[in-house]
mmCIF file of C-alpha atoms and ligand atoms in Angstrom:
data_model
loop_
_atom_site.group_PDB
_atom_site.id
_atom_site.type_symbol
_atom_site.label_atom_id
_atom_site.label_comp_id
_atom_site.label_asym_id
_atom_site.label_seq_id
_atom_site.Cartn_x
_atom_site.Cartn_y
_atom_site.Cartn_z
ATOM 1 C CA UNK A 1 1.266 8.110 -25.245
ATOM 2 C CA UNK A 2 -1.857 9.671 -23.889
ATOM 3 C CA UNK A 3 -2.617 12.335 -26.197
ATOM 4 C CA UNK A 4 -5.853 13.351 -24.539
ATOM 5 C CA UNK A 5 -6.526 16.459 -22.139
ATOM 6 C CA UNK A 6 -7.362 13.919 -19.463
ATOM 7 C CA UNK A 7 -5.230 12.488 -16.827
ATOM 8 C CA UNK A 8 -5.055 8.932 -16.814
ATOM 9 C CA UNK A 9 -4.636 6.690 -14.292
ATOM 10 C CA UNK A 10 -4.240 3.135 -14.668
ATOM 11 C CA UNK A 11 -6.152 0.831 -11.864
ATOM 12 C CA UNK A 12 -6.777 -3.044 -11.433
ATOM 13 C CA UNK A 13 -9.947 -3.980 -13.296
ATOM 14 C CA UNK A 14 -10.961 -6.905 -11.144
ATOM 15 C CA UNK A 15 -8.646 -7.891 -8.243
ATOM 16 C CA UNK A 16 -7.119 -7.127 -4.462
ATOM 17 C CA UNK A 17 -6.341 -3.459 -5.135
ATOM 18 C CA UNK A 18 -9.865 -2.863 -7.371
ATOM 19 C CA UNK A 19 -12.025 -1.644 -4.670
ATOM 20 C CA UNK A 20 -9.564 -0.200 -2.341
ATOM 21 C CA UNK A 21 -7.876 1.389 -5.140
ATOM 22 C CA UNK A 22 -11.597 2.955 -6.253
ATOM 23 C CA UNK A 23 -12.605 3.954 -2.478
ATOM 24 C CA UNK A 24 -9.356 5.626 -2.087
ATOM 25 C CA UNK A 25 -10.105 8.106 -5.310
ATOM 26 C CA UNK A 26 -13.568 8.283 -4.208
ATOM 27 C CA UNK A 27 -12.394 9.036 -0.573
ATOM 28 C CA UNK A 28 -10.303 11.827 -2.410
ATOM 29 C CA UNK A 29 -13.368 13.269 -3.795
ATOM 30 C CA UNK A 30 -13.593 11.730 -7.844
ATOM 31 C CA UNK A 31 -16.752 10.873 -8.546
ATOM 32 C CA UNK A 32 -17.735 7.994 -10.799
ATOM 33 C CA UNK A 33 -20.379 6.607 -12.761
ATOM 34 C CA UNK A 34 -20.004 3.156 -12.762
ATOM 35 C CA UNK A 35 -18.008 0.311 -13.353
ATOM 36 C CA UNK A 36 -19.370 -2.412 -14.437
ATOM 37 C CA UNK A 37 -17.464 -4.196 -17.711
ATOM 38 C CA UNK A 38 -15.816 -0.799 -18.738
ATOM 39 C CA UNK A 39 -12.570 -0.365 -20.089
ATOM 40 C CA UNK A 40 -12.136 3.029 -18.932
ATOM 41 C CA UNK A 41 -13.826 5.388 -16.496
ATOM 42 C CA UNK A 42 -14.650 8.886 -16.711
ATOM 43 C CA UNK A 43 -14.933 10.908 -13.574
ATOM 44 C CA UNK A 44 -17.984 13.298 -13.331
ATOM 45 C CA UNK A 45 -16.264 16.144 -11.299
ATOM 46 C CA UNK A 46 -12.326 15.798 -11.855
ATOM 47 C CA UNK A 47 -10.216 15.712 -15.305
ATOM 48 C CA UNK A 48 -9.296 12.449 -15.073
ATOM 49 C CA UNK A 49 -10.124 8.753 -16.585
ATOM 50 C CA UNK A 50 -9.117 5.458 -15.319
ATOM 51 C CA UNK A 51 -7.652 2.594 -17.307
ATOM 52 C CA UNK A 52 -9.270 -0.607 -16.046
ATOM 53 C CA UNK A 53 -6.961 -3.634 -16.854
ATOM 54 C CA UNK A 54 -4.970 -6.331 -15.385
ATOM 55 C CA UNK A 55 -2.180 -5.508 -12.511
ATOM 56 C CA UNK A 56 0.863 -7.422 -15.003
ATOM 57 C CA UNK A 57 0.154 -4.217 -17.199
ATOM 58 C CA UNK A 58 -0.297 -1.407 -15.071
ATOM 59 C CA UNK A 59 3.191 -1.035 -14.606
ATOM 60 C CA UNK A 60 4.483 -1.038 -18.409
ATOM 61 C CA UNK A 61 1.253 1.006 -19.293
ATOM 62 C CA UNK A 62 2.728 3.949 -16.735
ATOM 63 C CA UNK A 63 6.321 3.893 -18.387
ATOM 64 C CA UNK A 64 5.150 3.991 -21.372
ATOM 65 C CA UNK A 65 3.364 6.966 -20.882
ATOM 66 C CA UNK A 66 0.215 5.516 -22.020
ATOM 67 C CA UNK A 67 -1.389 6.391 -18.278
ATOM 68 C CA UNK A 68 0.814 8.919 -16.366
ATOM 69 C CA UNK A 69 -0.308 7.463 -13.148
ATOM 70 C CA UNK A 70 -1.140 3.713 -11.975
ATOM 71 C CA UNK A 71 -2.167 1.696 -8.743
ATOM 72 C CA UNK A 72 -0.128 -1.225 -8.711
ATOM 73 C CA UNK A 73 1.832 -3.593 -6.015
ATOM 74 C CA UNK A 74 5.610 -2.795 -5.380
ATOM 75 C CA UNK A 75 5.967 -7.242 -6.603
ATOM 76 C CA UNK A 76 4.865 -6.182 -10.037
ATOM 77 C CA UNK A 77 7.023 -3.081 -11.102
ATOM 78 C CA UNK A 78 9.977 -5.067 -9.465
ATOM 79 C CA UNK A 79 9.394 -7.980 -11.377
ATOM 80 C CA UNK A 80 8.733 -6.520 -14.601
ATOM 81 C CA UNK A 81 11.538 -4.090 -14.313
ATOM 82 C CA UNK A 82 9.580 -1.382 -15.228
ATOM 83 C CA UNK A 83 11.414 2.045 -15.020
ATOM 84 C CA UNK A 84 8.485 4.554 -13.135
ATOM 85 C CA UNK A 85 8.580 7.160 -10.451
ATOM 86 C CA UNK A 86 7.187 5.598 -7.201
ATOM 87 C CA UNK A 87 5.443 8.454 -5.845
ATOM 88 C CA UNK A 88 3.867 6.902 -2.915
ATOM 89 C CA UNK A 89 3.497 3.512 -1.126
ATOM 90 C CA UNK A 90 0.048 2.884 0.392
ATOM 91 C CA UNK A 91 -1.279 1.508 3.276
ATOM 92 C CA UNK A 92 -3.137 -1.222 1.353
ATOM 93 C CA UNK A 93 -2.492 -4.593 -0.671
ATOM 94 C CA UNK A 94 -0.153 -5.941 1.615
ATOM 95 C CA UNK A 95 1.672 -8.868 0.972
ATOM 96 C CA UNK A 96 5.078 -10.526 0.740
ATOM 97 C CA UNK A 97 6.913 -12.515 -1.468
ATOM 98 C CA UNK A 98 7.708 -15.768 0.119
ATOM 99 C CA UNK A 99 9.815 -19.048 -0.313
ATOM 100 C CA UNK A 100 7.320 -22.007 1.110
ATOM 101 C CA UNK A 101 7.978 -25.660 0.847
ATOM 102 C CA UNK A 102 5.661 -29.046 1.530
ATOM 103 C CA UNK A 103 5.602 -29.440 5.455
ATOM 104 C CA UNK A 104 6.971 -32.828 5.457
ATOM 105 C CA UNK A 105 9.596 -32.229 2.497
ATOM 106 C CA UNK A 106 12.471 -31.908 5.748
ATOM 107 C CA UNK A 107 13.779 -28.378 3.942
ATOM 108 C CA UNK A 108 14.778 -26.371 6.913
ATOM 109 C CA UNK A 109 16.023 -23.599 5.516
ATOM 110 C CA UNK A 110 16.741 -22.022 1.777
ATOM 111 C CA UNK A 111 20.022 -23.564 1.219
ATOM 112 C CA UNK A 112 18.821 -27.229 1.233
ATOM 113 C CA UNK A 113 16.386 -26.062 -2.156
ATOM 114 C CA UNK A 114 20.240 -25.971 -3.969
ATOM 115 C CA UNK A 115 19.436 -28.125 -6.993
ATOM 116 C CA UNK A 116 15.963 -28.587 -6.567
ATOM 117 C CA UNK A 117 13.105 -26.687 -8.470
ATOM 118 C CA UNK A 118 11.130 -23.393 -7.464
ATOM 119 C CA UNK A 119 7.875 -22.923 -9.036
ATOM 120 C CA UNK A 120 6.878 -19.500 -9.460
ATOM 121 C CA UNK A 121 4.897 -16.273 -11.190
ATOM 122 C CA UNK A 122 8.170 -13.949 -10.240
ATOM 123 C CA UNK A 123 11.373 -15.767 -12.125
ATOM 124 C CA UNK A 124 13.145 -12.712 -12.249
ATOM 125 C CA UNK A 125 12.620 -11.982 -8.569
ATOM 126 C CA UNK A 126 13.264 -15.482 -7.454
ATOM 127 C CA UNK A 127 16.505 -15.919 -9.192
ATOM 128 C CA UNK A 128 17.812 -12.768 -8.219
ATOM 129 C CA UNK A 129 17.308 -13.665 -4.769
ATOM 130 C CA UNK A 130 18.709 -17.306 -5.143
ATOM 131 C CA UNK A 131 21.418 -16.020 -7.250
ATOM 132 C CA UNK A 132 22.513 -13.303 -4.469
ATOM 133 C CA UNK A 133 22.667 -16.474 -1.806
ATOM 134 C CA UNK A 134 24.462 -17.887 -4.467
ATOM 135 C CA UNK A 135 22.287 -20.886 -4.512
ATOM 136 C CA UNK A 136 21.851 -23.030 -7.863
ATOM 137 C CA UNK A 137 17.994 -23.493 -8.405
ATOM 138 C CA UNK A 138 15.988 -24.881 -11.600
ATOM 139 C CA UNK A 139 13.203 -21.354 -12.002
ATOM 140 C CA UNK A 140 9.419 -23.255 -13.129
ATOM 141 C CA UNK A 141 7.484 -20.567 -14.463
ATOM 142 C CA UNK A 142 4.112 -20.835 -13.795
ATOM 143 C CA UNK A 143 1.040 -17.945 -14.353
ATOM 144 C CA UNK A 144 -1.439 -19.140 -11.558
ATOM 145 C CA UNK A 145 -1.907 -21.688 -8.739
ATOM 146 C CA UNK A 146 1.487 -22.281 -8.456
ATOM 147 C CA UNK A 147 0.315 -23.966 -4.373
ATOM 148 C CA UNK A 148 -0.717 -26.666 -6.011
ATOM 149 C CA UNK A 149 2.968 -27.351 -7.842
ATOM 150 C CA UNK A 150 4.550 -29.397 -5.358
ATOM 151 C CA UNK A 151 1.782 -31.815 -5.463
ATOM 152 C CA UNK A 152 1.321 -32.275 -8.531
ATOM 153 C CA UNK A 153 5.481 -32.901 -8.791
ATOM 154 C CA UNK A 154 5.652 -30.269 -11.011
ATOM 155 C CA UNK A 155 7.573 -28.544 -8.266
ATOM 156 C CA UNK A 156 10.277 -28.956 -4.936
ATOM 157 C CA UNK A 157 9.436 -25.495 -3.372
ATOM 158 C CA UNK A 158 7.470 -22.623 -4.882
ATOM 159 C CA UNK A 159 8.161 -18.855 -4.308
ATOM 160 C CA UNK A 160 4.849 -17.118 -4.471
ATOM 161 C CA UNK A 161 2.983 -14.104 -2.719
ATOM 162 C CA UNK A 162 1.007 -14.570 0.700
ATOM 163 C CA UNK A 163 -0.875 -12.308 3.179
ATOM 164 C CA UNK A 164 -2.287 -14.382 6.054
ATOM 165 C CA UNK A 165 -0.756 -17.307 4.547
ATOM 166 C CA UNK A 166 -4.233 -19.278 5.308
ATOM 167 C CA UNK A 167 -3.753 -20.823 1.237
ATOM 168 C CA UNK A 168 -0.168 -22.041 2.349
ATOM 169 C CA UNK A 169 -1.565 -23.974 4.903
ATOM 170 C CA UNK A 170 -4.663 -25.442 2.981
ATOM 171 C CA UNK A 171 -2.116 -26.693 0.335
ATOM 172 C CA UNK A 172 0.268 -28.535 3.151
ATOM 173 C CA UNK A 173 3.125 -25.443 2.429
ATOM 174 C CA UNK A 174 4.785 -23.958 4.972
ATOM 175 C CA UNK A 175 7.242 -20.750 4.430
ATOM 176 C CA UNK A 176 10.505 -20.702 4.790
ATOM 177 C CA UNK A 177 12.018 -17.248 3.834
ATOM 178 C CA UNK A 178 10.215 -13.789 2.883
ATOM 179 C CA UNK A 179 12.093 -12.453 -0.160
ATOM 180 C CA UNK A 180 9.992 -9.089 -0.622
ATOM 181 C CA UNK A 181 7.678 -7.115 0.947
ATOM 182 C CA UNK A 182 5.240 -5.195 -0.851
ATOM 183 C CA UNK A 183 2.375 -3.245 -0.830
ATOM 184 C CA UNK A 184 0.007 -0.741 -3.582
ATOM 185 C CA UNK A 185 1.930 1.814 -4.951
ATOM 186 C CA UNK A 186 1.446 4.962 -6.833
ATOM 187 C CA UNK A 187 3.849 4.792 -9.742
ATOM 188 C CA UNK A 188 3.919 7.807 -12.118
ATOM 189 C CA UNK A 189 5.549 7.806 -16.018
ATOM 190 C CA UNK A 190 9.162 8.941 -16.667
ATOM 191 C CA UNK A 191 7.500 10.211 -20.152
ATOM 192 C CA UNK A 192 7.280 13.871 -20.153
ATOM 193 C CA UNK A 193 4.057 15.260 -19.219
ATOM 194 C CA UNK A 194 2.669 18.593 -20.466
ATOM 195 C CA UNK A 195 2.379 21.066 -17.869
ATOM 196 C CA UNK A 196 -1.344 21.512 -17.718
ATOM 197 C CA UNK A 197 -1.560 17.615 -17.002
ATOM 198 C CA UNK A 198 1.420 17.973 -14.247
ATOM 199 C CA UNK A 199 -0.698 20.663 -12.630
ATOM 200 C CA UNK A 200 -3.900 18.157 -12.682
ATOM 201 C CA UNK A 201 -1.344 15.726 -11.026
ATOM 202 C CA UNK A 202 0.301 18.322 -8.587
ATOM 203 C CA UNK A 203 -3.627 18.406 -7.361
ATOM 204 C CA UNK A 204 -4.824 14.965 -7.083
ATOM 205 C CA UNK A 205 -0.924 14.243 -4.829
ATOM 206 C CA UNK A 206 -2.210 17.168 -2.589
ATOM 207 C CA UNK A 207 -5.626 15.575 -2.414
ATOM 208 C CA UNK A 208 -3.496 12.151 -1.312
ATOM 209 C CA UNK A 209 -1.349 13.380 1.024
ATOM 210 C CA UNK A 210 -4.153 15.247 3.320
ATOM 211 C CA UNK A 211 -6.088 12.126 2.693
ATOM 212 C CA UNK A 212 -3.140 10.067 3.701
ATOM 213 C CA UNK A 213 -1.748 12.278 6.897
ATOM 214 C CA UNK A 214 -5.370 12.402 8.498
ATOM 215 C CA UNK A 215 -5.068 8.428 8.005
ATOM 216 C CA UNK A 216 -2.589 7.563 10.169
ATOM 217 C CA UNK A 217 -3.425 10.328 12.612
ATOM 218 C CA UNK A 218 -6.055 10.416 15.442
ATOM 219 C CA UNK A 219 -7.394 13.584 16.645
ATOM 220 C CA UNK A 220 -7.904 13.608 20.916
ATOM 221 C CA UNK A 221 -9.097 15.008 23.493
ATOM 222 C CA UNK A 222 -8.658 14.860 27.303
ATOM 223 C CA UNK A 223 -9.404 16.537 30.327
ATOM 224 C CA UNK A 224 -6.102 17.211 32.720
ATOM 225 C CA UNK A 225 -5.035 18.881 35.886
ATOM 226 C CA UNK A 226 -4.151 22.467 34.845
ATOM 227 C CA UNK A 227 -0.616 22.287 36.254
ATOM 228 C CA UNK A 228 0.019 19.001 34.419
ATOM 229 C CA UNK A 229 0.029 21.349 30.960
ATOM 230 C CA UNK A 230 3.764 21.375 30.514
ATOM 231 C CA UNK A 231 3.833 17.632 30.969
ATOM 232 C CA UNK A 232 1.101 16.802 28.362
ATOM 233 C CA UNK A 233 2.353 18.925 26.085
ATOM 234 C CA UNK A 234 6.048 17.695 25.859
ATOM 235 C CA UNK A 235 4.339 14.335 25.562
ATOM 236 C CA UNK A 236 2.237 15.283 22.753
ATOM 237 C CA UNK A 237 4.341 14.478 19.575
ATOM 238 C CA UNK A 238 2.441 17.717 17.824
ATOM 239 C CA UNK A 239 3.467 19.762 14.640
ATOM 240 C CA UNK A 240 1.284 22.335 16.107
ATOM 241 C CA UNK A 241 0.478 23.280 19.743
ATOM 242 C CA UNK A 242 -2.088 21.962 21.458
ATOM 243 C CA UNK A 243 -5.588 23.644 21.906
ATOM 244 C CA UNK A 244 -6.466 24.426 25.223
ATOM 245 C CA UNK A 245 -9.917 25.406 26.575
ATOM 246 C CA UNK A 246 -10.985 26.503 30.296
ATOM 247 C CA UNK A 247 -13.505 23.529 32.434
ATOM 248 C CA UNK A 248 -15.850 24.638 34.502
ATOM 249 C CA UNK A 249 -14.025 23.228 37.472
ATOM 250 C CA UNK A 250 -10.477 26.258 37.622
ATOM 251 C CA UNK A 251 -8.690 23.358 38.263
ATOM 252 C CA UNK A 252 -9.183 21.304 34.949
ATOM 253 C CA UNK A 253 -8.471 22.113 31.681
ATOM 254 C CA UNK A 254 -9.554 19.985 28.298
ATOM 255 C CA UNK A 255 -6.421 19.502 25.370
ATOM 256 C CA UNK A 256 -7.336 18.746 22.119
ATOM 257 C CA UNK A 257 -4.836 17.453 19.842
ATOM 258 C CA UNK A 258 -3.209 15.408 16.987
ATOM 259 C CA UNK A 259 -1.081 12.663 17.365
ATOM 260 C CA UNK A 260 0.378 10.280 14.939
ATOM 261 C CA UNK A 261 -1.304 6.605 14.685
ATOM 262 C CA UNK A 262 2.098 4.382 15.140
ATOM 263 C CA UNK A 263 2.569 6.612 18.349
ATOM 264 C CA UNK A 264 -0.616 6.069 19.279
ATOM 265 C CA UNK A 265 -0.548 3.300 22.269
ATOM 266 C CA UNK A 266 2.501 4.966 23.783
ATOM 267 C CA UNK A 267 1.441 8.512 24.036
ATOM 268 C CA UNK A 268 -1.784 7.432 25.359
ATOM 269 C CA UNK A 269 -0.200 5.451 28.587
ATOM 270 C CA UNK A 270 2.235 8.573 29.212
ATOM 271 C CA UNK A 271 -1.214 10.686 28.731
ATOM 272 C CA UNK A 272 -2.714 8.691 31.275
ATOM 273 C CA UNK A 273 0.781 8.677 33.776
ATOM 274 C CA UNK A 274 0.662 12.439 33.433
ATOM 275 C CA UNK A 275 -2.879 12.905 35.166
ATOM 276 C CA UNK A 276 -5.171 13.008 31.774
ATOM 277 C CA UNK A 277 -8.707 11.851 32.134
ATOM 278 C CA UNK A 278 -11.619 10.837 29.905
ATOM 279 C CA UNK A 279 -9.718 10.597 26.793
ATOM 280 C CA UNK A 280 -11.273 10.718 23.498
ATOM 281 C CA UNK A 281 -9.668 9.368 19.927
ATOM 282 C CA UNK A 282 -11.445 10.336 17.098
ATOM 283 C CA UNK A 283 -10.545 9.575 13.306
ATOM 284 C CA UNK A 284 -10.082 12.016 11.222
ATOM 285 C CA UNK A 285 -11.477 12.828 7.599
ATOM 286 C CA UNK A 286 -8.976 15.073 5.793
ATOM 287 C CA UNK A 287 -5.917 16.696 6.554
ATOM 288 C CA UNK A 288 -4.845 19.802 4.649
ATOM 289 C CA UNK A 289 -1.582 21.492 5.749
HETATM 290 P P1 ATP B 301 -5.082 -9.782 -12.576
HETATM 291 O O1 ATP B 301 -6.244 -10.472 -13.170
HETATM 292 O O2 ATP B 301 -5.283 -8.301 -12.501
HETATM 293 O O3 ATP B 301 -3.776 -10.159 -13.232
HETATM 294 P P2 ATP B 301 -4.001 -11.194 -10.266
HETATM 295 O O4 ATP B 301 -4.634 -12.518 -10.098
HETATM 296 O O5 ATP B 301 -2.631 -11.119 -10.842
HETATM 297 O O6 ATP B 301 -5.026 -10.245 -11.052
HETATM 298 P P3 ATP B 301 -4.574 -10.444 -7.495
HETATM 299 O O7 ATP B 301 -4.629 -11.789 -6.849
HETATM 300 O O8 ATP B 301 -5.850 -9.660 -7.609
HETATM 301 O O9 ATP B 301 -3.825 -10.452 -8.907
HETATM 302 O O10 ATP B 301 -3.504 -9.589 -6.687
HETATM 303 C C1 ATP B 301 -3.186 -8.297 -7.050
HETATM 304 C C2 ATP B 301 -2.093 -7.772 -6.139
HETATM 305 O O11 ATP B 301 -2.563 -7.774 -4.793
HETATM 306 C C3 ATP B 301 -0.815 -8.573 -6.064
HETATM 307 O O12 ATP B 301 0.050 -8.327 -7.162
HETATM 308 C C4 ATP B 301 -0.229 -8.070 -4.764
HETATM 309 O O13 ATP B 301 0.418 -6.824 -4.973
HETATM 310 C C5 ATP B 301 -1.468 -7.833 -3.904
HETATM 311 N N1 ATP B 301 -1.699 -8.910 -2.887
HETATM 312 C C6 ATP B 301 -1.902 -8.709 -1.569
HETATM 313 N N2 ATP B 301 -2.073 -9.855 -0.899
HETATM 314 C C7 ATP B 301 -1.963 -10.828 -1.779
HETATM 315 C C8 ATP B 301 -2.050 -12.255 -1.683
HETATM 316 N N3 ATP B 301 -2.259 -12.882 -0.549
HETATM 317 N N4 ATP B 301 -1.922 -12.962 -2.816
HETATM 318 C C9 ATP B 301 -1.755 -12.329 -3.982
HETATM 319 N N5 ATP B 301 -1.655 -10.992 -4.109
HETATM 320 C C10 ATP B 301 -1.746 -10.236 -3.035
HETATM 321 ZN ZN1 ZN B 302 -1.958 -10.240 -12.348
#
């Protein structure tokens, strides 16, 4: 248990989510002093300390109240079977979980693998998923590399995590099946947390969401025929109404606005339909409600 006044949040020491993980609490405002072969971090501005260690025991570390928060991919607290509180996905570490197999090997699809072995870092994920197809599999356990299994016939097929799947390729792999997707997560601890400490956490989720909102929004701006007004606004997909402001020409008027980033492409060709000129997107820094 973390017995100290200080939030604690536990965050890859050297890895994929490391430095997004950091720019996102710096983004949020925390201030640190540096990095560099610590354990843990103190922040110079915000109650809090960081727990630098490896991903495999972020997600243990959070239920066991040790940290009350941690950074850590959705593959991990699944795999482990860690009970947390997922409090947020993120838009970051990306990945999935994939069955891939040696390009020549002639296995078209999952079912041929019956019988045949599966190296992997993620038994328990991989045999729930070949146990659910009901398909009888020898598990290889393996910590790292596990590409390179099939070569070495230590392996038929291997079930491990890929992105752009360039490392697939460069081993002679191609995938077969996705059996997760996952991406960073904020997990929080089931452990009771004294109130002063909830309050510190109640703050820094605030600080996340306004962060997170203004990231996958745009703010914009246009110039439109004053009677097309009705028609931009319906198309706006707004929480609030649209600010309006006089042109010098009585027939134009400008709209400012924010619109959602997955809505993004759409809204602007509608924009565009309804009359709107010289559009302008613009990111924005911080969103508070
Ligand atoms: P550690 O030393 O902390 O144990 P690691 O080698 O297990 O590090 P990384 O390769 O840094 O882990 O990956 C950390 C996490 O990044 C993964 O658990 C996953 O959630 C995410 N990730 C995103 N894309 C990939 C990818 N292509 N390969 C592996 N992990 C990825
Ligand atoms: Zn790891």
């Amino acid at each position: 248990m973390n017995n100290g006044d200080s939030l604690r949040i536990a965050v890859q020491k050297s890895g994929r989510l490391s430095e997004e993980t950091i720019e996102l609490l710096e983004n949020i405002g925390l201030r640190f002093d540096g990095f560099r072969n610590r354990l843990m971090v103190t922040s110079k501005n915000f109650n809090v300390e960081l727990l630098l260690i490896r991903d495999d025991d972020i997600p243990e570390y959070v239920q066991d109240g040790v940290c009350e928060l941690g950074f850590v991919g959705a593959n991990v607290t699944e795999e482990k079977r860690t009970d947390v509180n997922v409090l947020r996905d993120l838009d970051y570490g990306t990945c999935r979980l994939s069955i891939a197999v040696p390009k020549n090997s002639g296995f078209k699809q999952v079912e041929d693998l019956a019988g045949k072995r599966i190296a992997t870092s993620y038994p328990h994920l991989t045999r729930e998923y070949f146990d659910k197809k009901g398909i009888n599999v020898d598990i290889v356990e393996i910590s790292g590399a596990v590409e390179i299994t099939p070569t070495l016939e230590v392996a038929d097929a291997i079930c491990d995590l890929v992105s752009s799947g360039g490392t697939l390729k460069a081993n002679g792999l191609t995938e077969l099946e996705p059996i997760m997707y996952s991406e960073c997560q904020l997990i929080q601890t089931r452990k009771p947390v004294d109130p002063k400490k909830q309050e510190l956490i109640d703050k820094f989720l605030l600080r996340m969401e306004g962060r997170q909102k203004a990231e996958r929004s745009r703010y914009i701006m246009m110039n439109a025929p004053e009677d097309s007004l009705d028609q931009i606004t319906s198309i706006i997909p707004s929480l609030n109404s649209p600010t309006v402001l006089p042109l010098a020409d009585k027939n134009m008027i400008a709209i400012h606005s924010v619109i959602p980033l997955d809505e993004f492409w759409e809204v602007m060709e509608q924009l565009k339909e309804a009359g709107a000129t010289g559009i302008v997107v613009m990111p924005i820094e911080n969103m508070i409600a």
